[in-house]
Amino acid sequence: MNDVLLSPNELTAEQLNLTELKNQLSLFGEQQKAAFLERKPVTDLVYQRSDYIDALLERLWQHFEFHHHPNLSLIAVGGYGRRELHPLSDIDLLILSENGVDKKYQTRLSEFVTLLWDLKLEVGHSVRTLAECMDVGLDDLTVATNLQESRLLCGSERIFHELKNRIHSEQFWPSERFFKAKVKEQKERHARYHDTAYNLEPDIKSSPGGLRDIHTLSWIARRHFGATSLREMSKYGFLTDAEFRELDECQTMLWRIRFALHLELRRYDNRLTFAHQPSVAETLGYQGEGNRGIELMMKDFYRTLGRVSELNKMLIRLFAQAIENEPDSKTIEVLSDDFQRHGRQIEARKPALFQARPDTIIDMFLHIANDKSIESISAPTLRQLRTARRRLNRFLCDVPEAKEKFIALTRHPNALHKAFPLMHKHGVLSAYLPQWSQIVGQMQFDLFHAYTVDEHTIRLLKHINGYSYEENRDKHPICCDVYPRLAKPELLLLAAIFHDIGKGRGGDHSEIGAEEAYSFCIDHGFSRPEANLVSWLVGNHLLMSVTAQRRDIYDPEVITEFAQKVRDEERLDYLICLTVADINATNPELWNSWKRTLLAELYYSTQKALRRGLENPPDIRERIRHNQHLASALLRKHGHTPREIELLWQRFKADYFLRHTHKQIAWHSEHILSHEGDEPLVLVSKNATRGGTEIFVYSQDRPSLFARVVAALDKKNLSVHDAQIMTSKDGFALDTFMVLDSHNEAIQPDRHEKIREGVTLALTQDGPITIPVKRTSRKLMAFNVKTQVSFLPTRTGRRTLLELVALDTPGLLARVGAVFAREGVSLQAAKITTIGERAEDFFIVTDGERQALSDEVQKTLKEALFDALNDAN
């Protein structure tokens, strides 16, 4: 074996074997990697790889004696046709013949392609005649696009030129049809990424602003103008020299990241996942403590996507005017001395308007808010805005005229419709507010968030705007009622802008944001009470979500404590609107009926407490009597006597009647009264309860009961979100589990019986608890969540509150339950919360005597939990 890298042209016939070729490709890959790490220009490496593969294919073409065939061509298409090959790029080949390939050459072609596959090259190939190329290309836009970038490697020049002539004829995808098809294709691709470049695990190639957006410009320009490069596009006046340099710079940046990613991967992929971001950042030389290197790389990456996306949209509009011959007779309406509406676009009426008077930038968005028919900014005006934005020597908030107009915009009823999203998209929020410029592209390293901080905030504003529309009432009934009643919705808008603005700067982002929001409001002429409200909302924007999901909101003391922090109904109304929008904007998969119900119950309970007066706490005994009275009436309707009911309820503790509704009490009681035998009673609610399915277990209590139930539910791919653990006076468990399916919805009725049977079987078994063994997802393995076990004080001191933070691996809750059972710890209640990759669970526990855990037991339990969870991880 020769360990010297040879040019494919230097390889002898004897060296054209699988082993030697693999060795040569490996040496070439190592040489490229070393050159990349030495900071050699990535453009040179990309083209060098293409040239090397060209030479290898030409040498093999000769080796298989295809050069003797007069009517056969080997053609590079797609990205390979553009000479753009990264380490794992597809090598797309077209083997073209005039009228088909005879059997002799078919066999050789099969051997040729098989060898390429055996060399582990990502080869995509097609064998077609000229006629077949035309037929397939006319039917398939992707094939037509790939053919447009065809490049002859070897073989018949005559056939290749005939292919080019047919491709460039007006009958093959006329320019206007091709343009419309590519624009439609781009819109559909962007929609797959939620129309944003700011996903936390973006695709370098296909995300909005990615390499594919640059390719789309090239394809359109090539089809219409015959321009074969970005530089040639500038010759037609569609791209200024500065814009060409910017696009070229952006492409180089994206190429560097893609090349570094491909060096890390074994299989082709262009997704910059959490798992690969650290190694790519390190390869590219980004450094810093913790995640700092990744943050710096990703900010550069997102800025690049933003620049490409803006240039892409601007150039697409210019192409539309040229290719579709858009008439200038579109309605022009003068909006002011400075602006006019041209069709559905807004235009500046004066050149260099924004440079001369920067405050007119905000004027433009006021016009957009005033006229909902305006969908975008015209290409010349966008070009002017880009120039002015780069030449600003101070932030717009320091321009007095701009400050007044910005406040007018926050108070405009239509500001959230398009104005603020467009301000973010075109860099105006960053130009106005220095703090905003710091969160653009700010990463969030978890599975809870789907977007960067800035994109999340803009989506939050869009969700607030959605409260104005009747079609959202079913999804957000409280907010759709409350939002139109807010006295000053602009204060909610400002709280939304500032709620996460402190992220990425160390410290508590809520506190940082609260201080900066207050200063902003005072500086912009708001009153102190208004500034205080905005500041309080920012500082407490997580309060309602955390209380609803992590506290027992059916405990009157929890409601009183929350109401004391909120203080009045005005704050409560603003807070519910901010909280719901925040959850919805965090991740499209996050909002469900479970969360909606929890927040609604917290809202109404707090509203009731505030109206009653915090100095007048609810009469708990009265509530218990009320629940018993209503439940008893339901049971008597079903034929149960008062004596039967009384005898049963004498076994239950007062807390049971406090923490269940009268309907739950009647449901449980009816089945317990009818239950015969020693087998555990397991009930599955027919109707969704608080957005989930309630599973009730009545059984002789034992330490392993909780662990056996959650293990059985885990086998059914169900997640427990809440657990109310109670024991009767005579030692029977009265446990309620709130469960959601894998789609975070209530369980479908056709599954109820199987689930009931599974839980019942688990409770009748003895011996070790069987915890389902499931592989932790690769995405989850990219995160390192340190297991934390903390013991918190309780009000009475009779029970112990345990807080657990851990990686949310499959079977986590079952393992925790098994530890409780093994250590003789009795579980009284559980609150289960999953935040992305983190499980943040609360358990109220006692010892075997129903007393708080001693310091010694706490220490032993903590060690046992660490051992069980860390071993599993």
mmCIF file of C-alpha atoms in Angstrom, residues 664-807:
data_model
loop_
_atom_site.group_PDB
_atom_site.id
_atom_site.type_symbol
_atom_site.label_atom_id
_atom_site.label_comp_id
_atom_site.label_asym_id
_atom_site.label_seq_id
_atom_site.Cartn_x
_atom_site.Cartn_y
_atom_site.Cartn_z
ATOM 1 C CA GLN A 664 -64.118 13.087 41.421
ATOM 2 C CA ILE A 665 -65.251 12.131 44.931
ATOM 3 C CA ALA A 666 -68.527 10.713 43.587
ATOM 4 C CA TRP A 667 -66.713 8.846 40.773
ATOM 5 C CA HIS A 668 -64.207 7.255 43.153
ATOM 6 C CA SER A 669 -66.807 6.455 45.808
ATOM 7 C CA GLU A 670 -69.293 4.832 43.426
ATOM 8 C CA HIS A 671 -66.694 2.373 42.123
ATOM 9 C CA ILE A 672 -65.212 1.656 45.567
ATOM 10 C CA LEU A 673 -68.698 0.893 46.930
ATOM 11 C CA SER A 674 -69.338 -1.466 44.014
ATOM 12 C CA HIS A 675 -65.873 -3.054 44.090
ATOM 13 C CA GLU A 676 -65.657 -6.673 45.224
ATOM 14 C CA GLY A 677 -62.662 -8.869 45.964
ATOM 15 C CA ASP A 678 -59.084 -8.055 46.923
ATOM 16 C CA GLU A 679 -57.884 -7.054 43.459
ATOM 17 C CA PRO A 680 -56.772 -3.411 43.180
ATOM 18 C CA LEU A 681 -59.320 -1.006 41.707
ATOM 19 C CA VAL A 682 -57.983 1.011 38.752
ATOM 20 C CA LEU A 683 -60.170 3.660 37.096
ATOM 21 C CA VAL A 684 -59.446 5.579 33.891
ATOM 22 C CA SER A 685 -61.516 8.713 33.352
ATOM 23 C CA LYS A 686 -63.671 8.639 30.222
ATOM 24 C CA ASN A 687 -63.483 12.395 29.718
ATOM 25 C CA ALA A 688 -60.360 14.542 29.677
ATOM 26 C CA THR A 689 -59.657 16.139 33.049
ATOM 27 C CA ARG A 690 -57.630 19.356 33.019
ATOM 28 C CA GLY A 691 -56.463 18.459 29.525
ATOM 29 C CA GLY A 692 -55.235 15.002 30.526
ATOM 30 C CA THR A 693 -56.532 11.599 31.588
ATOM 31 C CA GLU A 694 -57.079 10.837 35.257
ATOM 32 C CA ILE A 695 -56.085 7.393 36.516
ATOM 33 C CA PHE A 696 -57.308 6.536 40.015
ATOM 34 C CA VAL A 697 -55.831 3.658 42.019
ATOM 35 C CA TYR A 698 -57.507 2.157 45.106
ATOM 36 C CA SER A 699 -55.463 -0.607 46.680
ATOM 37 C CA GLN A 700 -53.944 -1.850 49.900
ATOM 38 C CA ASP A 701 -51.027 0.542 50.319
ATOM 39 C CA ARG A 702 -47.420 -0.618 50.079
ATOM 40 C CA PRO A 703 -44.110 1.234 49.562
ATOM 41 C CA SER A 704 -43.646 0.073 45.962
ATOM 42 C CA LEU A 705 -47.115 1.116 44.763
ATOM 43 C CA PHE A 706 -46.083 4.420 43.141
ATOM 44 C CA ALA A 707 -43.076 2.855 41.400
ATOM 45 C CA ARG A 708 -45.157 -0.035 40.015
ATOM 46 C CA VAL A 709 -47.847 2.305 38.671
ATOM 47 C CA VAL A 710 -45.451 4.705 36.916
ATOM 48 C CA ALA A 711 -43.419 1.792 35.489
ATOM 49 C CA ALA A 712 -46.636 0.306 34.048
ATOM 50 C CA LEU A 713 -47.620 3.669 32.574
ATOM 51 C CA ASP A 714 -44.133 4.141 31.128
ATOM 52 C CA LYS A 715 -44.489 0.828 29.287
ATOM 53 C CA LYS A 716 -47.554 2.307 27.602
ATOM 54 C CA ASN A 717 -45.578 5.430 26.546
ATOM 55 C CA LEU A 718 -47.597 7.619 28.912
ATOM 56 C CA SER A 719 -46.156 10.485 30.947
ATOM 57 C CA VAL A 720 -47.273 11.390 34.457
ATOM 58 C CA HIS A 721 -47.634 15.144 34.952
ATOM 59 C CA ASP A 722 -49.227 15.233 38.371
ATOM 60 C CA ALA A 723 -49.780 12.746 41.143
ATOM 61 C CA GLN A 724 -51.941 13.091 44.249
ATOM 62 C CA ILE A 725 -50.889 10.371 46.694
ATOM 63 C CA MET A 726 -53.224 9.762 49.639
ATOM 64 C CA THR A 727 -53.864 7.002 52.127
ATOM 65 C CA SER A 728 -57.071 6.224 53.960
ATOM 66 C CA LYS A 729 -57.177 5.895 57.725
ATOM 67 C CA ASP A 730 -57.164 2.099 57.375
ATOM 68 C CA GLY A 731 -54.168 1.890 55.032
ATOM 69 C CA PHE A 732 -55.655 1.967 51.530
ATOM 70 C CA ALA A 733 -54.042 4.025 48.757
ATOM 71 C CA LEU A 734 -56.261 6.650 47.127
ATOM 72 C CA ASP A 735 -53.848 7.747 44.403
ATOM 73 C CA THR A 736 -54.652 9.942 41.425
ATOM 74 C CA PHE A 737 -52.335 10.258 38.411
ATOM 75 C CA MET A 738 -52.792 12.890 35.685
ATOM 76 C CA VAL A 739 -51.452 11.338 32.498
ATOM 77 C CA LEU A 740 -50.785 12.505 28.915
ATOM 78 C CA ASP A 741 -49.940 10.433 25.853
ATOM 79 C CA SER A 742 -46.829 10.819 23.674
ATOM 80 C CA HIS A 743 -48.507 13.756 21.873
ATOM 81 C CA ASN A 744 -49.202 15.569 25.173
ATOM 82 C CA GLU A 745 -52.905 14.894 24.822
ATOM 83 C CA ALA A 746 -55.524 12.963 26.799
ATOM 84 C CA ILE A 747 -55.479 9.211 26.149
ATOM 85 C CA GLN A 748 -57.751 7.945 23.388
ATOM 86 C CA PRO A 749 -60.733 5.945 24.777
ATOM 87 C CA ASP A 750 -59.840 2.797 22.834
ATOM 88 C CA ARG A 751 -56.650 2.484 24.935
ATOM 89 C CA HIS A 752 -58.325 2.807 28.347
ATOM 90 C CA GLU A 753 -59.012 -0.889 28.998
ATOM 91 C CA LYS A 754 -55.470 -2.009 28.080
ATOM 92 C CA ILE A 755 -54.024 0.653 30.370
ATOM 93 C CA ARG A 756 -56.334 -0.332 33.227
ATOM 94 C CA GLU A 757 -55.343 -3.993 32.800
ATOM 95 C CA GLY A 758 -51.626 -3.114 32.676
ATOM 96 C CA VAL A 759 -51.709 -1.082 35.892
ATOM 97 C CA THR A 760 -53.833 -3.697 37.675
ATOM 98 C CA LEU A 761 -51.405 -6.458 36.676
ATOM 99 C CA ALA A 762 -48.419 -4.421 37.899
ATOM 100 C CA LEU A 763 -50.087 -3.928 41.301
ATOM 101 C CA THR A 764 -50.833 -7.638 41.761
ATOM 102 C CA GLN A 765 -47.240 -8.704 41.122
ATOM 103 C CA ASP A 766 -44.536 -9.178 43.738
ATOM 104 C CA GLY A 767 -40.795 -9.204 43.325
ATOM 105 C CA PRO A 768 -38.540 -6.597 41.715
ATOM 106 C CA ILE A 769 -40.091 -3.684 39.842
ATOM 107 C CA THR A 770 -39.597 -4.022 36.101
ATOM 108 C CA ILE A 771 -38.464 -0.671 34.732
ATOM 109 C CA PRO A 772 -38.793 -0.454 30.933
ATOM 110 C CA VAL A 773 -35.429 -0.269 29.202
ATOM 111 C CA LYS A 774 -35.497 2.376 26.481
ATOM 112 C CA ARG A 775 -32.648 4.000 24.648
ATOM 113 C CA THR A 776 -32.023 7.626 25.431
ATOM 114 C CA SER A 777 -32.426 9.653 22.234
ATOM 115 C CA ARG A 778 -29.288 10.920 20.545
ATOM 116 C CA LYS A 779 -30.592 14.479 20.849
ATOM 117 C CA LEU A 780 -31.017 14.065 24.617
ATOM 118 C CA MET A 781 -27.516 12.610 24.976
ATOM 119 C CA ALA A 782 -26.073 15.919 23.735
ATOM 120 C CA PHE A 783 -27.036 17.481 27.077
ATOM 121 C CA ASN A 784 -25.400 17.106 30.438
ATOM 122 C CA VAL A 785 -27.920 17.874 33.169
ATOM 123 C CA LYS A 786 -26.326 17.486 36.579
ATOM 124 C CA THR A 787 -28.536 15.488 38.957
ATOM 125 C CA GLN A 788 -29.583 17.641 41.913
ATOM 126 C CA VAL A 789 -31.498 16.515 45.004
ATOM 127 C CA SER A 790 -32.610 19.211 47.441
ATOM 128 C CA PHE A 791 -34.736 19.072 50.574
ATOM 129 C CA LEU A 792 -36.879 22.141 51.178
ATOM 130 C CA PRO A 793 -38.688 23.237 54.352
ATOM 131 C CA THR A 794 -42.470 22.843 54.558
ATOM 132 C CA ARG A 795 -44.961 24.997 56.430
ATOM 133 C CA THR A 796 -45.878 22.452 59.121
ATOM 134 C CA GLY A 797 -42.620 20.521 59.319
ATOM 135 C CA ARG A 798 -44.543 17.232 59.404
ATOM 136 C CA ARG A 799 -43.565 16.269 55.844
ATOM 137 C CA THR A 800 -40.477 16.668 53.672
ATOM 138 C CA LEU A 801 -40.412 18.400 50.288
ATOM 139 C CA LEU A 802 -37.869 16.910 47.880
ATOM 140 C CA GLU A 803 -36.864 18.718 44.681
ATOM 141 C CA LEU A 804 -35.230 16.642 41.956
ATOM 142 C CA VAL A 805 -33.502 17.999 38.857
ATOM 143 C CA ALA A 806 -32.177 15.432 36.373
ATOM 144 C CA LEU A 807 -31.829 14.562 32.705
#
